[in-house]
Structure formats: structure tokens, C-alpha cells
Amino acid sequence: MEYNVIKNADKIVNASSYVVKTPKNYKNKWATLFGNKNPIKLELGMGRGDFIIEMAKTNPNINFIGLEISDSQMVMAVENLQNSNLQNIKLIHADAALLAEFFGKEIDTIYLTFSEPWPKAIDEKKRFTHGSYLRLYDKIFKKTKHIILKTDNKGFFAYSLCSLSNYWYVFKKISLDLHHEEIPIKNVMTNYEKQYLKEGRPIYYCDAIFEG
Ligand SMILES: C[S@@+](CC[C@H](N)C(=O)[O-])C[C@H]1O[C@@H](n2cnc3c(N)ncnc32)[C@H](O)[C@@H]1O
């Protein structure tokens, strides 16, 4: 997906105290950076950060990290955090493929929110639920692995359920229409999710764990 080029994006991103400029330096030290031992939850491809910022605001006893590769999306996330004074959120401007360089076994939950579906077979390895990514997540999860996934893409959802299941994850919850469950599932919306909901598209959801 391509986004608008924003002038001086690097400068704006690097000026933010929420952005961790050298994430490799904090491998196995994120608790020290946050100043507490609270759980750390990570969103991959946070876009402009609506979800992770709201999660941080409403869960002060949990630490959140948003990771995003796009310059322009990072700028928007940084701008969304302006004038907030949150101690429990950090942002990383990087490719998710580098996760193991940034974290030891420190992460409690990974959120995969409206990740690129990469529908062509040739791009399968780029899907955040491909086996190679699941093996990568093993390197950064604490004892229990926990992935929460939301998407509007039925094909990507079906693929992800198979991939997670093949990798021995079990599903605490699956929804084929997150916003129309009889018993509502606790949920904070992402930017894409707000748009898709307006368009009346169903949102697929799963909460998967592996207890080692
Ligand atoms: C469809 S958008 C979803 C954004 C946000 N999660 C939401 O739901 O509003 C997917 C995001 O993933 C980011 N992304 C794609 N591949 C990535 C990668 N390898 N590492 C980090 N971010 C990535 C894109 O730049 C984009 O912002």
C-alpha cells in the first residue's frame, strides 16, 4: 500500500519523544525504558496509531508499542500523540521483519490489525500470519503466545486461521462479524476499522493463544 509522501517526515518522527530511535538498544530492556514491569503489547502496522493510542489511554497499567514502516503513517501517529502525556506508549519506525533485533522474550500480545492481506501466492511470505512470521514472534513472546487479529479480508482471515492452527495456536474467540455479536466483544477500533464499519463490511476477528 502506498501513502502520500510527507516532507520532512524523518525530522518530524525523530523529534517525537514517543519514538524510540534506536530500538535495538532496548532489546531485553523495555521494562527499564517504561520504568515498570507491566505487560508489553505490540501492534504491527499501526498506521496512524488510532488503536494503540486509545489502548494506551484506557489501559494505564499496560505498556503499548506501535510499529510502522511507512513514513507518512508514522508522522500521523506522532501528530496524534501530540499534546498527550502518556507514559505507557512508544512507537518504532521500522519493518516488522526486524522484530527479533528489537525484542527479547518481552512481549505479551501482538495485535495484527487490518494487516496487508498480500493476496497473490507469490507474496505469501509477506503475510503477518505466514509461518515465518509466527516463528519470528516465538522469539519475542514471553511464555504464552497471544495474537489478536482483525481484518476485513475474508481470504486473509481464512489463511490466518489455518496458519495459526497449523502452528498449534488455539482460538479463545473467533468472530465473523465483530460488530454484530450477540454478546459484544470488548473492542477498540482502528482507523481502517472505522471506515469499513461505515461501509457496512463485516470485520473478522480472532483471539489466539499458545500456552507453552
Ligand atoms: C491497511 S494498513 C492498517 C493500519 C492500521 N492497523 C489500521 O487498522 O488502521 C496496514 C499498515 O501496515 C503497515 N505495514 C505493512 N507492512 C509492514 C511491515 N513489514 N512492517 C511494519 N509495518 C508494515 C503499512 O504501512 C500500513 O500502515
PDB file of C-alpha atoms and ligand atoms in Angstrom:
ATOM      1  CA  MET A   1       0.000   0.000   0.000  1.00  0.00           C
ATOM      2  CA  GLU A   2       1.349   3.445  -0.848  1.00  0.00           C
ATOM      3  CA  TYR A   3       0.822   6.562   1.193  1.00  0.00           C
ATOM      4  CA  ASN A   4       1.433  10.243   0.464  1.00  0.00           C
ATOM      5  CA  VAL A   5       4.987  11.416   0.809  1.00  0.00           C
ATOM      6  CA  ILE A   6       5.229  13.903   3.670  1.00  0.00           C
ATOM      7  CA  LYS A   7       8.006  16.482   3.512  1.00  0.00           C
ATOM      8  CA  ASN A   8      10.453  16.306   6.403  1.00  0.00           C
ATOM      9  CA  ALA A   9       8.843  13.082   7.652  1.00  0.00           C
ATOM     10  CA  ASP A  10      12.071  11.839   9.242  1.00  0.00           C
ATOM     11  CA  LYS A  11      12.605  15.118  11.024  1.00  0.00           C
ATOM     12  CA  ILE A  12       9.050  15.151  12.428  1.00  0.00           C
ATOM     13  CA  VAL A  13       9.210  11.495  13.503  1.00  0.00           C
ATOM     14  CA  ASN A  14      12.628  11.781  15.116  1.00  0.00           C
ATOM     15  CA  ALA A  15      11.622  14.890  17.047  1.00  0.00           C
ATOM     16  CA  SER A  16       8.959  12.956  18.956  1.00  0.00           C
ATOM     17  CA  SER A  17       9.842  11.672  22.412  1.00  0.00           C
ATOM     18  CA  TYR A  18       7.397   8.790  21.831  1.00  0.00           C
ATOM     19  CA  VAL A  19       9.541   7.391  19.019  1.00  0.00           C
ATOM     20  CA  VAL A  20      12.341   5.050  20.049  1.00  0.00           C
ATOM     21  CA  LYS A  21      15.087   5.900  17.582  1.00  0.00           C
ATOM     22  CA  THR A  22      17.427   3.003  18.382  1.00  0.00           C
ATOM     23  CA  PRO A  23      15.093   0.125  19.304  1.00  0.00           C
ATOM     24  CA  LYS A  24      17.975  -2.388  19.083  1.00  0.00           C
ATOM     25  CA  ASN A  25      19.471  -0.747  22.175  1.00  0.00           C
ATOM     26  CA  TYR A  26      16.405  -1.708  24.216  1.00  0.00           C
ATOM     27  CA  LYS A  27      16.358  -5.411  23.422  1.00  0.00           C
ATOM     28  CA  ASN A  28      15.601  -7.113  26.769  1.00  0.00           C
ATOM     29  CA  LYS A  29      15.436  -3.656  28.377  1.00  0.00           C
ATOM     30  CA  TRP A  30      11.958  -2.384  27.508  1.00  0.00           C
ATOM     31  CA  ALA A  31      10.809  -2.697  31.130  1.00  0.00           C
ATOM     32  CA  THR A  32      13.629  -0.321  32.073  1.00  0.00           C
ATOM     33  CA  LEU A  33      12.580   2.116  29.352  1.00  0.00           C
ATOM     34  CA  PHE A  34       8.955   2.076  30.547  1.00  0.00           C
ATOM     35  CA  GLY A  35      10.118   2.199  34.173  1.00  0.00           C
ATOM     36  CA  ASN A  36       7.919  -0.721  35.265  1.00  0.00           C
ATOM     37  CA  LYS A  37       7.321  -4.435  34.721  1.00  0.00           C
ATOM     38  CA  ASN A  38       3.809  -4.096  33.311  1.00  0.00           C
ATOM     39  CA  PRO A  39       2.888  -6.313  30.333  1.00  0.00           C
ATOM     40  CA  ILE A  40       4.025  -5.059  26.932  1.00  0.00           C
ATOM     41  CA  LYS A  41       1.643  -5.329  23.957  1.00  0.00           C
ATOM     42  CA  LEU A  42       2.726  -4.661  20.397  1.00  0.00           C
ATOM     43  CA  GLU A  43       0.772  -3.627  17.293  1.00  0.00           C
ATOM     44  CA  LEU A  44       2.370  -4.413  13.934  1.00  0.00           C
ATOM     45  CA  GLY A  45       1.479  -1.962  11.160  1.00  0.00           C
ATOM     46  CA  MET A  46      -0.274   0.521  13.462  1.00  0.00           C
ATOM     47  CA  GLY A  47      -0.938   3.007  10.629  1.00  0.00           C
ATOM     48  CA  ARG A  48      -1.735   6.389  12.159  1.00  0.00           C
ATOM     49  CA  GLY A  49      -1.999   4.812  15.591  1.00  0.00           C
ATOM     50  CA  ASP A  50      -5.682   5.317  16.496  1.00  0.00           C
ATOM     51  CA  PHE A  51      -5.943   1.853  18.078  1.00  0.00           C
ATOM     52  CA  ILE A  52      -2.699   1.692  20.045  1.00  0.00           C
ATOM     53  CA  ILE A  53      -3.043   5.260  21.347  1.00  0.00           C
ATOM     54  CA  GLU A  54      -6.597   4.663  22.566  1.00  0.00           C
ATOM     55  CA  MET A  55      -5.481   1.373  24.155  1.00  0.00           C
ATOM     56  CA  ALA A  56      -2.699   3.234  25.988  1.00  0.00           C
ATOM     57  CA  LYS A  57      -5.114   5.911  27.194  1.00  0.00           C
ATOM     58  CA  THR A  58      -7.624   3.416  28.545  1.00  0.00           C
ATOM     59  CA  ASN A  59      -5.159   0.875  29.996  1.00  0.00           C
ATOM     60  CA  PRO A  60      -2.583   2.829  32.021  1.00  0.00           C
ATOM     61  CA  ASN A  61      -1.232  -0.338  33.667  1.00  0.00           C
ATOM     62  CA  ILE A  62      -0.228  -1.911  30.356  1.00  0.00           C
ATOM     63  CA  ASN A  63       2.624  -0.777  28.117  1.00  0.00           C
ATOM     64  CA  PHE A  64       1.999  -0.463  24.374  1.00  0.00           C
ATOM     65  CA  ILE A  65       4.325  -0.287  21.393  1.00  0.00           C
ATOM     66  CA  GLY A  66       3.190   0.591  17.873  1.00  0.00           C
ATOM     67  CA  LEU A  67       5.409  -0.389  14.965  1.00  0.00           C
ATOM     68  CA  GLU A  68       5.000   1.040  11.484  1.00  0.00           C
ATOM     69  CA  ILE A  69       7.118   1.018   8.319  1.00  0.00           C
ATOM     70  CA  SER A  70       5.560   3.947   6.426  1.00  0.00           C
ATOM     71  CA  ASP A  71       6.982   7.465   6.917  1.00  0.00           C
ATOM     72  CA  SER A  72       3.679   9.217   6.366  1.00  0.00           C
ATOM     73  CA  GLN A  73       1.744   6.924   8.721  1.00  0.00           C
ATOM     74  CA  MET A  74       4.408   7.458  11.395  1.00  0.00           C
ATOM     75  CA  VAL A  75       4.045  11.216  11.028  1.00  0.00           C
ATOM     76  CA  MET A  76       0.303  10.920  11.573  1.00  0.00           C
ATOM     77  CA  ALA A  77       0.804   8.704  14.637  1.00  0.00           C
ATOM     78  CA  VAL A  78       3.276  11.200  16.085  1.00  0.00           C
ATOM     79  CA  GLU A  79       0.818  14.039  15.425  1.00  0.00           C
ATOM     80  CA  ASN A  80      -1.992  12.047  17.049  1.00  0.00           C
ATOM     81  CA  LEU A  81       0.142  11.768  20.179  1.00  0.00           C
ATOM     82  CA  GLN A  82       0.903  15.479  20.337  1.00  0.00           C
ATOM     83  CA  ASN A  83      -0.448  17.160  23.483  1.00  0.00           C
ATOM     84  CA  SER A  84      -0.921  13.813  25.202  1.00  0.00           C
ATOM     85  CA  ASN A  85       1.157  12.918  28.192  1.00  0.00           C
ATOM     86  CA  LEU A  86       1.195   9.141  28.091  1.00  0.00           C
ATOM     87  CA  GLN A  87       3.934   7.229  29.877  1.00  0.00           C
ATOM     88  CA  ASN A  88       2.871   3.801  28.611  1.00  0.00           C
ATOM     89  CA  ILE A  89       3.291   4.041  24.843  1.00  0.00           C
ATOM     90  CA  LYS A  90       6.283   4.033  22.493  1.00  0.00           C
ATOM     91  CA  LEU A  91       6.491   3.947  18.696  1.00  0.00           C
ATOM     92  CA  ILE A  92       9.007   2.234  16.436  1.00  0.00           C
ATOM     93  CA  HIS A  93       9.564   3.261  12.812  1.00  0.00           C
ATOM     94  CA  ALA A  94      10.732   0.008  11.226  1.00  0.00           C
ATOM     95  CA  ASP A  95       9.949  -3.106   9.238  1.00  0.00           C
ATOM     96  CA  ALA A  96       8.218  -5.835  11.254  1.00  0.00           C
ATOM     97  CA  ALA A  97      10.649  -8.342   9.737  1.00  0.00           C
ATOM     98  CA  LEU A  98      13.296  -6.909  12.105  1.00  0.00           C
ATOM     99  CA  LEU A  99      11.327  -7.598  15.298  1.00  0.00           C
ATOM    100  CA  ALA A 100      13.829 -10.046  16.748  1.00  0.00           C
ATOM    101  CA  GLU A 101      16.513  -7.346  16.639  1.00  0.00           C
ATOM    102  CA  PHE A 102      14.392  -5.137  18.884  1.00  0.00           C
ATOM    103  CA  PHE A 103      12.929  -7.527  21.444  1.00  0.00           C
ATOM    104  CA  GLY A 104      13.927 -10.467  23.557  1.00  0.00           C
ATOM    105  CA  LYS A 105      11.187 -12.586  25.136  1.00  0.00           C
ATOM    106  CA  GLU A 106       9.362  -9.496  26.378  1.00  0.00           C
ATOM    107  CA  ILE A 107       6.039  -9.311  24.537  1.00  0.00           C
ATOM    108  CA  ASP A 108       2.674 -10.444  25.941  1.00  0.00           C
ATOM    109  CA  THR A 109       0.365  -9.815  22.998  1.00  0.00           C
ATOM    110  CA  ILE A 110       0.731  -8.989  19.311  1.00  0.00           C
ATOM    111  CA  TYR A 111      -2.095  -7.136  17.547  1.00  0.00           C
ATOM    112  CA  LEU A 112      -2.397  -7.688  13.807  1.00  0.00           C
ATOM    113  CA  THR A 113      -4.914  -5.069  12.786  1.00  0.00           C
ATOM    114  CA  PHE A 114      -6.008  -4.890   9.171  1.00  0.00           C
ATOM    115  CA  SER A 115      -2.615  -6.133   8.038  1.00  0.00           C
ATOM    116  CA  GLU A 116      -1.881  -6.129   4.327  1.00  0.00           C
ATOM    117  CA  PRO A 117      -3.529  -9.340   3.012  1.00  0.00           C
ATOM    118  CA  TRP A 118      -0.974  -9.897   0.212  1.00  0.00           C
ATOM    119  CA  PRO A 119      -3.467 -11.976  -1.833  1.00  0.00           C
ATOM    120  CA  LYS A 120      -1.030 -13.166  -4.527  1.00  0.00           C
ATOM    121  CA  ALA A 121       0.582 -16.526  -3.814  1.00  0.00           C
ATOM    122  CA  ILE A 122       3.973 -15.079  -4.693  1.00  0.00           C
ATOM    123  CA  ASP A 123       3.625 -12.658  -1.745  1.00  0.00           C
ATOM    124  CA  GLU A 124       2.529 -15.270   0.792  1.00  0.00           C
ATOM    125  CA  LYS A 125       5.686 -14.886   2.892  1.00  0.00           C
ATOM    126  CA  LYS A 126       4.881 -11.209   3.469  1.00  0.00           C
ATOM    127  CA  ARG A 127       1.635 -12.037   5.297  1.00  0.00           C
ATOM    128  CA  PHE A 128       1.983 -11.344   9.010  1.00  0.00           C
ATOM    129  CA  THR A 129       0.496 -14.780   9.740  1.00  0.00           C
ATOM    130  CA  HIS A 130       2.832 -16.744   7.462  1.00  0.00           C
ATOM    131  CA  GLY A 131       4.756 -19.494   9.296  1.00  0.00           C
ATOM    132  CA  SER A 132       7.977 -17.491   9.024  1.00  0.00           C
ATOM    133  CA  TYR A 133       6.352 -14.599  10.903  1.00  0.00           C
ATOM    134  CA  LEU A 134       4.850 -16.964  13.508  1.00  0.00           C
ATOM    135  CA  ARG A 135       8.362 -18.354  14.099  1.00  0.00           C
ATOM    136  CA  LEU A 136       9.670 -14.805  14.370  1.00  0.00           C
ATOM    137  CA  TYR A 137       7.037 -13.985  17.010  1.00  0.00           C
ATOM    138  CA  ASP A 138       8.225 -17.014  19.021  1.00  0.00           C
ATOM    139  CA  LYS A 139      11.476 -15.144  19.587  1.00  0.00           C
ATOM    140  CA  ILE A 140       9.780 -12.177  21.245  1.00  0.00           C
ATOM    141  CA  PHE A 141       6.822 -13.678  23.092  1.00  0.00           C
ATOM    142  CA  LYS A 142       7.083 -14.383  26.784  1.00  0.00           C
ATOM    143  CA  LYS A 143       5.930 -17.880  27.781  1.00  0.00           C
ATOM    144  CA  THR A 144       2.359 -17.612  26.458  1.00  0.00           C
ATOM    145  CA  LYS A 145       1.916 -16.553  22.849  1.00  0.00           C
ATOM    146  CA  HIS A 146      -1.096 -14.328  22.250  1.00  0.00           C
ATOM    147  CA  ILE A 147      -2.215 -12.887  18.922  1.00  0.00           C
ATOM    148  CA  ILE A 148      -5.307 -10.765  18.332  1.00  0.00           C
ATOM    149  CA  LEU A 149      -6.156 -10.295  14.671  1.00  0.00           C
ATOM    150  CA  LYS A 150      -8.776  -8.172  12.958  1.00  0.00           C
ATOM    151  CA  THR A 151      -9.334  -7.858   9.224  1.00  0.00           C
ATOM    152  CA  ASP A 152     -11.993  -7.120   6.634  1.00  0.00           C
ATOM    153  CA  ASN A 153     -10.371  -9.584   4.220  1.00  0.00           C
ATOM    154  CA  LYS A 154     -12.077 -12.979   4.264  1.00  0.00           C
ATOM    155  CA  GLY A 155      -9.284 -14.733   2.338  1.00  0.00           C
ATOM    156  CA  PHE A 156      -6.574 -13.414   4.640  1.00  0.00           C
ATOM    157  CA  PHE A 157      -8.692 -14.352   7.656  1.00  0.00           C
ATOM    158  CA  ALA A 158      -9.194 -17.940   6.456  1.00  0.00           C
ATOM    159  CA  TYR A 159      -5.474 -18.211   5.661  1.00  0.00           C
ATOM    160  CA  SER A 160      -4.565 -16.853   9.112  1.00  0.00           C
ATOM    161  CA  LEU A 161      -6.850 -19.292  10.946  1.00  0.00           C
ATOM    162  CA  CYS A 162      -5.200 -22.198   9.102  1.00  0.00           C
ATOM    163  CA  SER A 163      -1.697 -20.900   9.650  1.00  0.00           C
ATOM    164  CA  LEU A 164      -2.237 -20.237  13.365  1.00  0.00           C
ATOM    165  CA  SER A 165      -3.940 -23.586  13.814  1.00  0.00           C
ATOM    166  CA  ASN A 166      -1.113 -25.424  11.991  1.00  0.00           C
ATOM    167  CA  TYR A 167       1.231 -23.732  14.421  1.00  0.00           C
ATOM    168  CA  TRP A 168      -0.716 -25.107  17.434  1.00  0.00           C
ATOM    169  CA  TYR A 169      -2.440 -21.904  18.445  1.00  0.00           C
ATOM    170  CA  VAL A 170      -5.935 -22.395  19.849  1.00  0.00           C
ATOM    171  CA  PHE A 171      -8.735 -19.887  19.481  1.00  0.00           C
ATOM    172  CA  LYS A 172     -10.262 -18.264  22.536  1.00  0.00           C
ATOM    173  CA  LYS A 173     -12.671 -16.390  20.288  1.00  0.00           C
ATOM    174  CA  ILE A 174     -13.493 -16.193  16.594  1.00  0.00           C
ATOM    175  CA  SER A 175     -15.993 -13.773  15.098  1.00  0.00           C
ATOM    176  CA  LEU A 176     -17.144 -13.461  11.518  1.00  0.00           C
ATOM    177  CA  ASP A 177     -18.802 -10.131  12.288  1.00  0.00           C
ATOM    178  CA  LEU A 178     -17.152  -8.466  15.265  1.00  0.00           C
ATOM    179  CA  HIS A 179     -19.549  -5.536  15.468  1.00  0.00           C
ATOM    180  CA  HIS A 180     -22.733  -7.608  15.390  1.00  0.00           C
ATOM    181  CA  GLU A 181     -22.068 -10.267  18.012  1.00  0.00           C
ATOM    182  CA  GLU A 182     -24.976 -11.029  20.367  1.00  0.00           C
ATOM    183  CA  ILE A 183     -22.603 -10.662  23.297  1.00  0.00           C
ATOM    184  CA  PRO A 184     -20.370  -7.715  22.378  1.00  0.00           C
ATOM    185  CA  ILE A 185     -16.612  -8.333  22.311  1.00  0.00           C
ATOM    186  CA  LYS A 186     -14.561  -5.638  24.040  1.00  0.00           C
ATOM    187  CA  ASN A 187     -13.003  -3.699  21.190  1.00  0.00           C
ATOM    188  CA  VAL A 188     -11.140  -0.504  20.353  1.00  0.00           C
ATOM    189  CA  MET A 189     -11.438   0.440  16.691  1.00  0.00           C
ATOM    190  CA  THR A 190      -8.547   1.131  14.331  1.00  0.00           C
ATOM    191  CA  ASN A 191      -8.727   3.803  11.649  1.00  0.00           C
ATOM    192  CA  TYR A 192      -9.415   1.284   8.863  1.00  0.00           C
ATOM    193  CA  GLU A 193     -11.993  -0.456  11.014  1.00  0.00           C
ATOM    194  CA  LYS A 194     -13.961   2.791  11.457  1.00  0.00           C
ATOM    195  CA  GLN A 195     -14.096   3.235   7.677  1.00  0.00           C
ATOM    196  CA  TYR A 196     -15.070  -0.378   6.957  1.00  0.00           C
ATOM    197  CA  LEU A 197     -17.769  -0.296   9.623  1.00  0.00           C
ATOM    198  CA  LYS A 198     -19.284   2.807   7.979  1.00  0.00           C
ATOM    199  CA  GLU A 199     -19.299   0.904   4.666  1.00  0.00           C
ATOM    200  CA  GLY A 200     -21.160  -1.968   6.360  1.00  0.00           C
ATOM    201  CA  ARG A 201     -18.397  -4.508   5.808  1.00  0.00           C
ATOM    202  CA  PRO A 202     -18.067  -7.349   8.318  1.00  0.00           C
ATOM    203  CA  ILE A 203     -14.943  -7.377  10.456  1.00  0.00           C
ATOM    204  CA  TYR A 204     -13.340 -10.769  11.067  1.00  0.00           C
ATOM    205  CA  TYR A 205     -11.688 -11.270  14.449  1.00  0.00           C
ATOM    206  CA  CYS A 206      -9.751 -13.909  16.271  1.00  0.00           C
ATOM    207  CA  ASP A 207      -8.054 -14.151  19.639  1.00  0.00           C
ATOM    208  CA  ALA A 208      -5.480 -16.955  19.528  1.00  0.00           C
ATOM    209  CA  ILE A 209      -3.156 -18.312  22.201  1.00  0.00           C
ATOM    210  CA  PHE A 210      -0.497 -20.918  22.631  1.00  0.00           C
ATOM    211  CA  GLU A 211       0.422 -21.794  26.181  1.00  0.00           C
ATOM    212  CA  GLY A 212       3.888 -23.356  26.197  1.00  0.00           C
TER     213      GLY A 212
HETATM  214  C1  LIG B   1      -4.002  -1.470   5.946  1.00  0.00           C
HETATM  215  S1  LIG B   1      -2.978  -0.571   6.999  1.00  0.00           S
HETATM  216  C2  LIG B   1      -3.718  -0.765   8.607  1.00  0.00           C
HETATM  217  C3  LIG B   1      -3.324   0.334   9.565  1.00  0.00           C
HETATM  218  C4  LIG B   1      -3.935   0.215  10.980  1.00  0.00           C
HETATM  219  N1  LIG B   1      -3.548  -1.008  11.634  1.00  0.00           N
HETATM  220  C5  LIG B   1      -5.434   0.311  10.922  1.00  0.00           C
HETATM  221  O1  LIG B   1      -6.100  -0.728  11.078  1.00  0.00           O
HETATM  222  O2  LIG B   1      -5.952   1.418  10.747  1.00  0.00           O
HETATM  223  C6  LIG B   1      -1.553  -1.644   7.142  1.00  0.00           C
HETATM  224  C7  LIG B   1      -0.361  -0.941   7.761  1.00  0.00           C
HETATM  225  O3  LIG B   1       0.712  -1.866   7.912  1.00  0.00           O
HETATM  226  C8  LIG B   1       1.936  -1.216   7.582  1.00  0.00           C
HETATM  227  N2  LIG B   1       2.917  -2.245   7.204  1.00  0.00           N
HETATM  228  C9  LIG B   1       2.876  -3.048   6.106  1.00  0.00           C
HETATM  229  N3  LIG B   1       3.933  -3.867   6.081  1.00  0.00           N
HETATM  230  C10 LIG B   1       4.678  -3.570   7.186  1.00  0.00           C
HETATM  231  C11 LIG B   1       5.888  -4.089   7.720  1.00  0.00           C
HETATM  232  N4  LIG B   1       6.556  -5.061   7.094  1.00  0.00           N
HETATM  233  N5  LIG B   1       6.344  -3.575   8.883  1.00  0.00           N
HETATM  234  C12 LIG B   1       5.665  -2.581   9.521  1.00  0.00           C
HETATM  235  N6  LIG B   1       4.518  -2.049   9.069  1.00  0.00           N
HETATM  236  C13 LIG B   1       4.010  -2.542   7.914  1.00  0.00           C
HETATM  237  C14 LIG B   1       1.532  -0.303   6.431  1.00  0.00           C
HETATM  238  O4  LIG B   1       2.466   0.737   6.219  1.00  0.00           O
HETATM  239  C15 LIG B   1       0.175   0.187   6.894  1.00  0.00           C
HETATM  240  O5  LIG B   1       0.268   1.358   7.679  1.00  0.00           O
END
